[in-house]
Structures are given as C-alpha cells and as structure tokens.
XYZ file of C-alpha atoms in Angstrom:
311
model
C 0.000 0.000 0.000
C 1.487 3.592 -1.139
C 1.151 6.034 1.396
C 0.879 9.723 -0.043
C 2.464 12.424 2.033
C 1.816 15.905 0.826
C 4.767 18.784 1.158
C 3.594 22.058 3.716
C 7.052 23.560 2.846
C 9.868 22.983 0.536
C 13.533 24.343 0.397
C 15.177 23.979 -3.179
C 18.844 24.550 -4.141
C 20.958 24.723 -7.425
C 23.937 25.770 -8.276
C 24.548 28.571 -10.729
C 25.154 26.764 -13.971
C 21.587 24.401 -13.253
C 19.393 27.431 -12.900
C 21.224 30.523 -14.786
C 19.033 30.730 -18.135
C 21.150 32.120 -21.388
C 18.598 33.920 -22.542
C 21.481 36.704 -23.891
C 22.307 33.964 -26.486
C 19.311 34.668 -28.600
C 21.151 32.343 -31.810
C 21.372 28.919 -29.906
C 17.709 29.463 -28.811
C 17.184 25.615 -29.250
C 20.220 24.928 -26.832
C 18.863 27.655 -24.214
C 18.464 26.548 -20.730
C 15.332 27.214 -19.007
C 16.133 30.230 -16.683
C 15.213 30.521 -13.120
C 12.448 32.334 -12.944
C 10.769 29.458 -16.331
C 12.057 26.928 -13.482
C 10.528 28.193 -10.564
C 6.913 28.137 -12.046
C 7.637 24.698 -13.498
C 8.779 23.146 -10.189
C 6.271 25.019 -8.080
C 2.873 23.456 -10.546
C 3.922 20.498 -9.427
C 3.502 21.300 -5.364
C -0.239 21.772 -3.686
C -1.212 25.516 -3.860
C -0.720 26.138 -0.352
C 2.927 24.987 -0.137
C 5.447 27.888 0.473
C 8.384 27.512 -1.089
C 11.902 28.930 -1.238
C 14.189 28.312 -3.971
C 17.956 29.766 -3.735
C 20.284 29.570 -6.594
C 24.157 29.299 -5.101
C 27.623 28.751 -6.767
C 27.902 25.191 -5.356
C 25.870 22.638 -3.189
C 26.452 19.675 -1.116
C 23.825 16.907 -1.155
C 23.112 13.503 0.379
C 21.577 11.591 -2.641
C 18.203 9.636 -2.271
C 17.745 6.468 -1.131
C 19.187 5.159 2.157
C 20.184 7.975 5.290
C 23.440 6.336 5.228
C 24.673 7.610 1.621
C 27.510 9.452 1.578
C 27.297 13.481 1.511
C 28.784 15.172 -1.492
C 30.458 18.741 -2.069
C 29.404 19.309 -5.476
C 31.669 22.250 -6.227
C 31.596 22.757 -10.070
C 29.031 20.969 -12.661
C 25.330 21.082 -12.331
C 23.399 19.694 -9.446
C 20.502 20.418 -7.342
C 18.358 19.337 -4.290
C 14.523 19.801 -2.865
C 13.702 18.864 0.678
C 10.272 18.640 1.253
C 8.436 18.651 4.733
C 5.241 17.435 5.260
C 3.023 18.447 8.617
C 4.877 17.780 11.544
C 2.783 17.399 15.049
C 4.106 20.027 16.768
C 6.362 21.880 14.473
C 5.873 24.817 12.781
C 8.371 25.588 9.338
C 7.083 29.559 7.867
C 9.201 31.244 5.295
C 10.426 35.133 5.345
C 11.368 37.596 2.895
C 12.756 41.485 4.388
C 13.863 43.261 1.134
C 15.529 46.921 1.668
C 13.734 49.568 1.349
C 15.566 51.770 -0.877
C 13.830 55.265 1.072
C 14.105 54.143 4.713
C 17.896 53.650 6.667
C 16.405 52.030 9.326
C 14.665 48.079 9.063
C 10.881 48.476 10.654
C 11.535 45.766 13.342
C 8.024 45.329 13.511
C 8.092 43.378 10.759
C 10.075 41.078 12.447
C 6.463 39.725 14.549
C 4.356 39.536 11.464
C 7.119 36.992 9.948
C 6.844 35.034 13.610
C 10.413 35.772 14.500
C 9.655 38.325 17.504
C 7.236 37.696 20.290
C 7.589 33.486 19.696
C 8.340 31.432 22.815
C 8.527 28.412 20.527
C 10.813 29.963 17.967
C 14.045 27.560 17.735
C 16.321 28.114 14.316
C 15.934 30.217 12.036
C 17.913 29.688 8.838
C 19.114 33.044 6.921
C 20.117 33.521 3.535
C 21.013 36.784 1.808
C 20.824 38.216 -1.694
C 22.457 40.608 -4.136
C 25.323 40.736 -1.310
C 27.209 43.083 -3.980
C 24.639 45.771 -3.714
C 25.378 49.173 -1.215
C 24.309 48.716 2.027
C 23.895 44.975 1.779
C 25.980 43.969 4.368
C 24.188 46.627 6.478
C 20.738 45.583 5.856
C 21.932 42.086 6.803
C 23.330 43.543 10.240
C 19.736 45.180 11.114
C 18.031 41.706 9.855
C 20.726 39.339 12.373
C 21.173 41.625 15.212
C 18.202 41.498 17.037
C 18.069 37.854 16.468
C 20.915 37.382 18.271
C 19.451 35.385 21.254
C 20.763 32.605 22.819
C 17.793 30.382 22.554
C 17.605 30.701 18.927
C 19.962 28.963 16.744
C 21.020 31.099 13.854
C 23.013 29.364 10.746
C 23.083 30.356 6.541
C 25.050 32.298 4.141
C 25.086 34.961 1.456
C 23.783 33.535 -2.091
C 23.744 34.535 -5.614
C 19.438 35.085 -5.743
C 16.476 33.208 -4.775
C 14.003 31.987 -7.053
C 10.934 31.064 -5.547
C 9.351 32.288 -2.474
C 5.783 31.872 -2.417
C 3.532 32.106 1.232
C 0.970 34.086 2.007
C 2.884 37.300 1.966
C 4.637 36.615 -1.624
C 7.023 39.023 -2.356
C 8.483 39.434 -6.078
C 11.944 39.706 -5.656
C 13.427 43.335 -7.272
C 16.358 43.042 -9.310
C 18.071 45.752 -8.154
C 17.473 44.964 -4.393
C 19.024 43.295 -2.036
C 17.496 41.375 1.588
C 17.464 38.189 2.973
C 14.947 35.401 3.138
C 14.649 32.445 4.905
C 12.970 29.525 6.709
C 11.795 29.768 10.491
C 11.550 26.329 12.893
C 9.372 26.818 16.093
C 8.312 24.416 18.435
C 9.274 22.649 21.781
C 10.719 19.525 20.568
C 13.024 21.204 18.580
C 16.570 20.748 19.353
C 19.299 22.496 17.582
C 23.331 23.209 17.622
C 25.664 24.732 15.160
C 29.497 24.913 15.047
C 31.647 27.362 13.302
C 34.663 25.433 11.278
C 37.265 28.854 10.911
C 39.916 29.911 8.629
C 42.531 27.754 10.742
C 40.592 24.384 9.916
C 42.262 23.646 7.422
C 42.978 19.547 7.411
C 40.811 16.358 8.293
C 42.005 16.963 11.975
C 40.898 20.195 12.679
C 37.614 19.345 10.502
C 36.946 16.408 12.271
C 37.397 17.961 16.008
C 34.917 20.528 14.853
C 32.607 17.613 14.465
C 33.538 16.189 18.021
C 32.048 19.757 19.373
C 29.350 19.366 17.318
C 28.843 15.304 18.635
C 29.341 16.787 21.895
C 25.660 18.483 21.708
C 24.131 15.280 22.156
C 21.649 16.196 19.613
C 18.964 13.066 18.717
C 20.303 11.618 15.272
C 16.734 10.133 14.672
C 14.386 13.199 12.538
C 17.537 14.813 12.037
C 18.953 17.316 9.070
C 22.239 18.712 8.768
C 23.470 21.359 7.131
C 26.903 22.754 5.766
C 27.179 26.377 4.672
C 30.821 27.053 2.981
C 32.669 29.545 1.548
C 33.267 29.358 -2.231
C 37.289 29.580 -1.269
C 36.906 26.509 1.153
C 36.533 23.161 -0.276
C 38.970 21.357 -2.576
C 40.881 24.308 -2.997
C 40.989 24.937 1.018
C 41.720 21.580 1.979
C 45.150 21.499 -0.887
C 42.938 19.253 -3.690
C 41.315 16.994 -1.047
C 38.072 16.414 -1.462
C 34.531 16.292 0.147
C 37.009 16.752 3.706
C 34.262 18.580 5.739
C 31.402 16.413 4.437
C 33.248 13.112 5.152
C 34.141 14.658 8.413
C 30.588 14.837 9.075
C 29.638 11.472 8.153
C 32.320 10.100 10.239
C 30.426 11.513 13.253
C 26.732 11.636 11.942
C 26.922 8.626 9.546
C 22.802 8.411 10.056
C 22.016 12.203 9.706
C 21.801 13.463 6.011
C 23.442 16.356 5.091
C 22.425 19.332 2.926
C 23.861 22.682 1.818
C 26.171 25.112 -0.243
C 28.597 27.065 -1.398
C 28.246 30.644 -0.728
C 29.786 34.030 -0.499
C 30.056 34.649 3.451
C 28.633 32.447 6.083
C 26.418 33.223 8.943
C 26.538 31.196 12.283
C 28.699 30.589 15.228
C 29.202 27.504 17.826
C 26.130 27.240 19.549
C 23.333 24.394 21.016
C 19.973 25.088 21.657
C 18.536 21.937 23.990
C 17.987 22.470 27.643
C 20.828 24.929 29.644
C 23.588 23.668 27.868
C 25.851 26.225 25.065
C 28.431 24.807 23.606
C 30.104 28.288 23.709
C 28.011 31.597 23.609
C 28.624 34.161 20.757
C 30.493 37.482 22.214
C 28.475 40.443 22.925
C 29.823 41.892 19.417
C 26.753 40.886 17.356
C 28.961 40.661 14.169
C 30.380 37.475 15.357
C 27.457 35.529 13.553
C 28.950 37.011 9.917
C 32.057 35.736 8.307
C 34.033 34.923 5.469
C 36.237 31.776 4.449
C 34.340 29.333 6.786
C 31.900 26.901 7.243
C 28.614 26.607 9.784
C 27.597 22.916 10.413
C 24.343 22.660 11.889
C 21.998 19.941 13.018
C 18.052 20.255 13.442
C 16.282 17.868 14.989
C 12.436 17.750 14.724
C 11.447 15.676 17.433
C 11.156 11.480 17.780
C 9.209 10.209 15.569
C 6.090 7.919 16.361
C-alpha cells in the first residue's frame, strides 16, 4: 500500500550553472536553458497551492543523494546539481518562510516586521535559517546587520550564508523579488521539541584533523540523530581548494560523526553562524556580545536540526 504524504514547505537549491538561463544567447535558442524564474513556475505546478516555497540559486551545493540515510554526503563544487527537501506536517512543528527586502527610502529596518514573519514575540521559535541576496549591492551587508542583530538570542539557533538570488518564495505574503534589491529570506523552525546546535569550522581548519574535532564539538551536543537534518554552509574559497585538492574533507568529516544524519547545503559568499546548542541549559560556547560574530568569510557553519522522535 502507497502512502501519499503531501509537502507544507519545501527548500530547493541549485547551483549557478543548473538554474542561470542564457537567454542573452538569442542564436542557440534551441540549446537555451530554461532560466530561473521558467524553473521556478515549473517546479512550483507540481507542489499543492498552499505549499510555500523557497528556492535559492548558489555557486555550489552539497547533497546527500536519495535512497538510504546512510549515503555518503557530497560537495558538489563545479558541474550542475541540485536538491529539494520537502516537509510534510509535523505534530508540533511549525516551518514559515520570510522575505525582508531593503527599502531603498528608509535607513532604518521596521523591526516590527520582524512579529508579522513570527520571529519576535515566539516562545517556541528555535532556528531560524538566513540567507542573503544581491550581497554586492550598497548597504547589503548593512541591511543584513539590522536583519541578524536582534536575532541574536541565545535560545535561537542562527546558521546560513550569502547567495547569488532566490528563485521562488511563495507564502501568504509573496514578495516578487526586485532586481536591483538586495534582503534576505529564509525559513523559520518553532516548536518545543526542537533541538538544535551549530558549530563554526574557521579559517585555521584547514585539514581532516581540525575538521573532524569541529565535528567532536558538534557530537558533543548530544543532539537526537533520529528526525535529524544537517546542514553545511561554505565559503566558495573553502573546499577542494581549502583543503590542498582533497576532497569532500568537511562532508566526510561529518559522516564520520553523523553517519545516520543526512546532510544538505552550499557554497556561498560569506557564512552566517557561530558555535552554539539550543537543547535544555547547555551552550556549547556563547557568541560574544559583538553581534557581528554571527557574519564571516572563508568558513563553514555545520548545523543539526532535529524535529522531534518520531512515532
């Protein structure tokens, strides 16, 4: 007997090459990709109406293929790849995508915003997983600053990273995404039985030893493996090229630890995160008062998310 569970949210990524259209090359029509935007509708007629969806288009991803929980991650760094992760209802968890675009006429972010998106005023709010856009634009990285800040709590587990644009993000309060803005969306996780802890893998990790005592810390959380997601958000300049040619280090690092626990992610252009648990009174190391320590550059944020035991 089949048993037919139906998506309430879905996270999408693809690298660059998968989703960048060429519609510039008007003479090789016949060869011309489908561009992001042609993809987007395509992918999202195949979801129920009501499913919000977030699709984010990065320079590289990293992937645990189908089939069993105990395939091997992948750092797919050049070529063209993709994921979708899909969650259905969950008793007791609550997944809601954001969108805060800057307002080209107002400095200062209306924080107030911040409630209607269920990230202020939420006792049950747990991770919240933050990805920026158009991080070449003026006042990017400021906008991102007013958007993290006040965030910045130590029962909420932050983790994500710059990308190149997002191509779907559909909820009840759609926004179209300008093309000549910048802002950040994202996915928010509330509810009790969430558990949660990230670690921050710096510039001076930089072989399988250091990678794979980052894991240890991460181990260390005693996080439930069972209902559990991981993700890896790197820096373009880490991977093969960080590691001296080696390969795949930090994903087979994670493995090593988390053999069970699939692992999804990418390759980005600055990382956002820090080392950090969220499950009972125990931190695995708080961030400083400087709020800027959740924003970086040549790193990587590991994070687990676990979504309570399953019946």
């Amino acid at each position: 007997q089949k048993v037919h569970v139906l998506p309430q949210t879905v996270l999408y990524i693809a690298d660059a090459e998968t989703f960048s259209g060429h519609e510039e090359c008007h003479e090789q029509k016949k060869a011309r990709k489908r561009n992001s935007k042609e993809t987007a509708i395509a992918l999202e007629k195949l979801l129920p109406k009501r499913c919000q969806v977030l699709g984010l288009v990065t320079p590289g991803i990293v992937v645990t293929p189908m089939g069993s929980s105990s395939n091997q991650p992948q750092e797919i760094e050049e070529g063209e790849a993709g994921f979708a992760l899909l969650f259905p209802k969950i008793d007791g968890v609550k997944i809601h995508t954001f969108h805060f675009s800057k307002d080209l006429k107002n400095r200062v972010f209306d924080e107030s915003k911040f409630a209607e998106a269920g990230l202020k005023n939420n006792p049950d709010l747990r991770v919240v997983l933050l990805f920026g856009y158009n991080s070449w634009k003026s006042g990017a990285t400021r906008f991102l600053h007013q958007i993290v800040n006040p965030l910045n709590e130590k029962s909420i587990i932050l983790a994500g990273g710059q990308v190149e644009s997002f191509t779907s993000l559909t909820s009840e309060n759609n926004n179209a995404q300008p093309g000549d803005a910048c802002g950040v969306v994202g996915l928010a996780f509330s509810g009790p039985q969430i558990q949660s802890a990230t670690v921050l893998l710096d510039q001076d990790v930089a072989d399988e030893k250091t990678a794979e005592a980052a894991m240890q810390r991460l181990k260390a959380a005693n996080i439930p493996e069972r209902n559990t997601i991981g993700f890896m958000f790197a820096c373009v300049g880490r991977g093969y090229r960080h590691y001296k040619t080696k390969r795949n280090m930090e994903a087979d690092a994670f493995r090593k630890f988390f053999p069970n626990v699939p692992l999804f992610g990418f390759f980005g252009h600055g990382e956002i995160g820090c080392d950090r648990i969220v499950t009972g009174n125990f931190v695995l190391r708080e961030c400083n008062d400087i709020k800027d320590d959740l924003l970086h550059g040549y790193t990587t944020v590991m994070t687990l998310i676990h979504l309570g035991s399953t019946k």
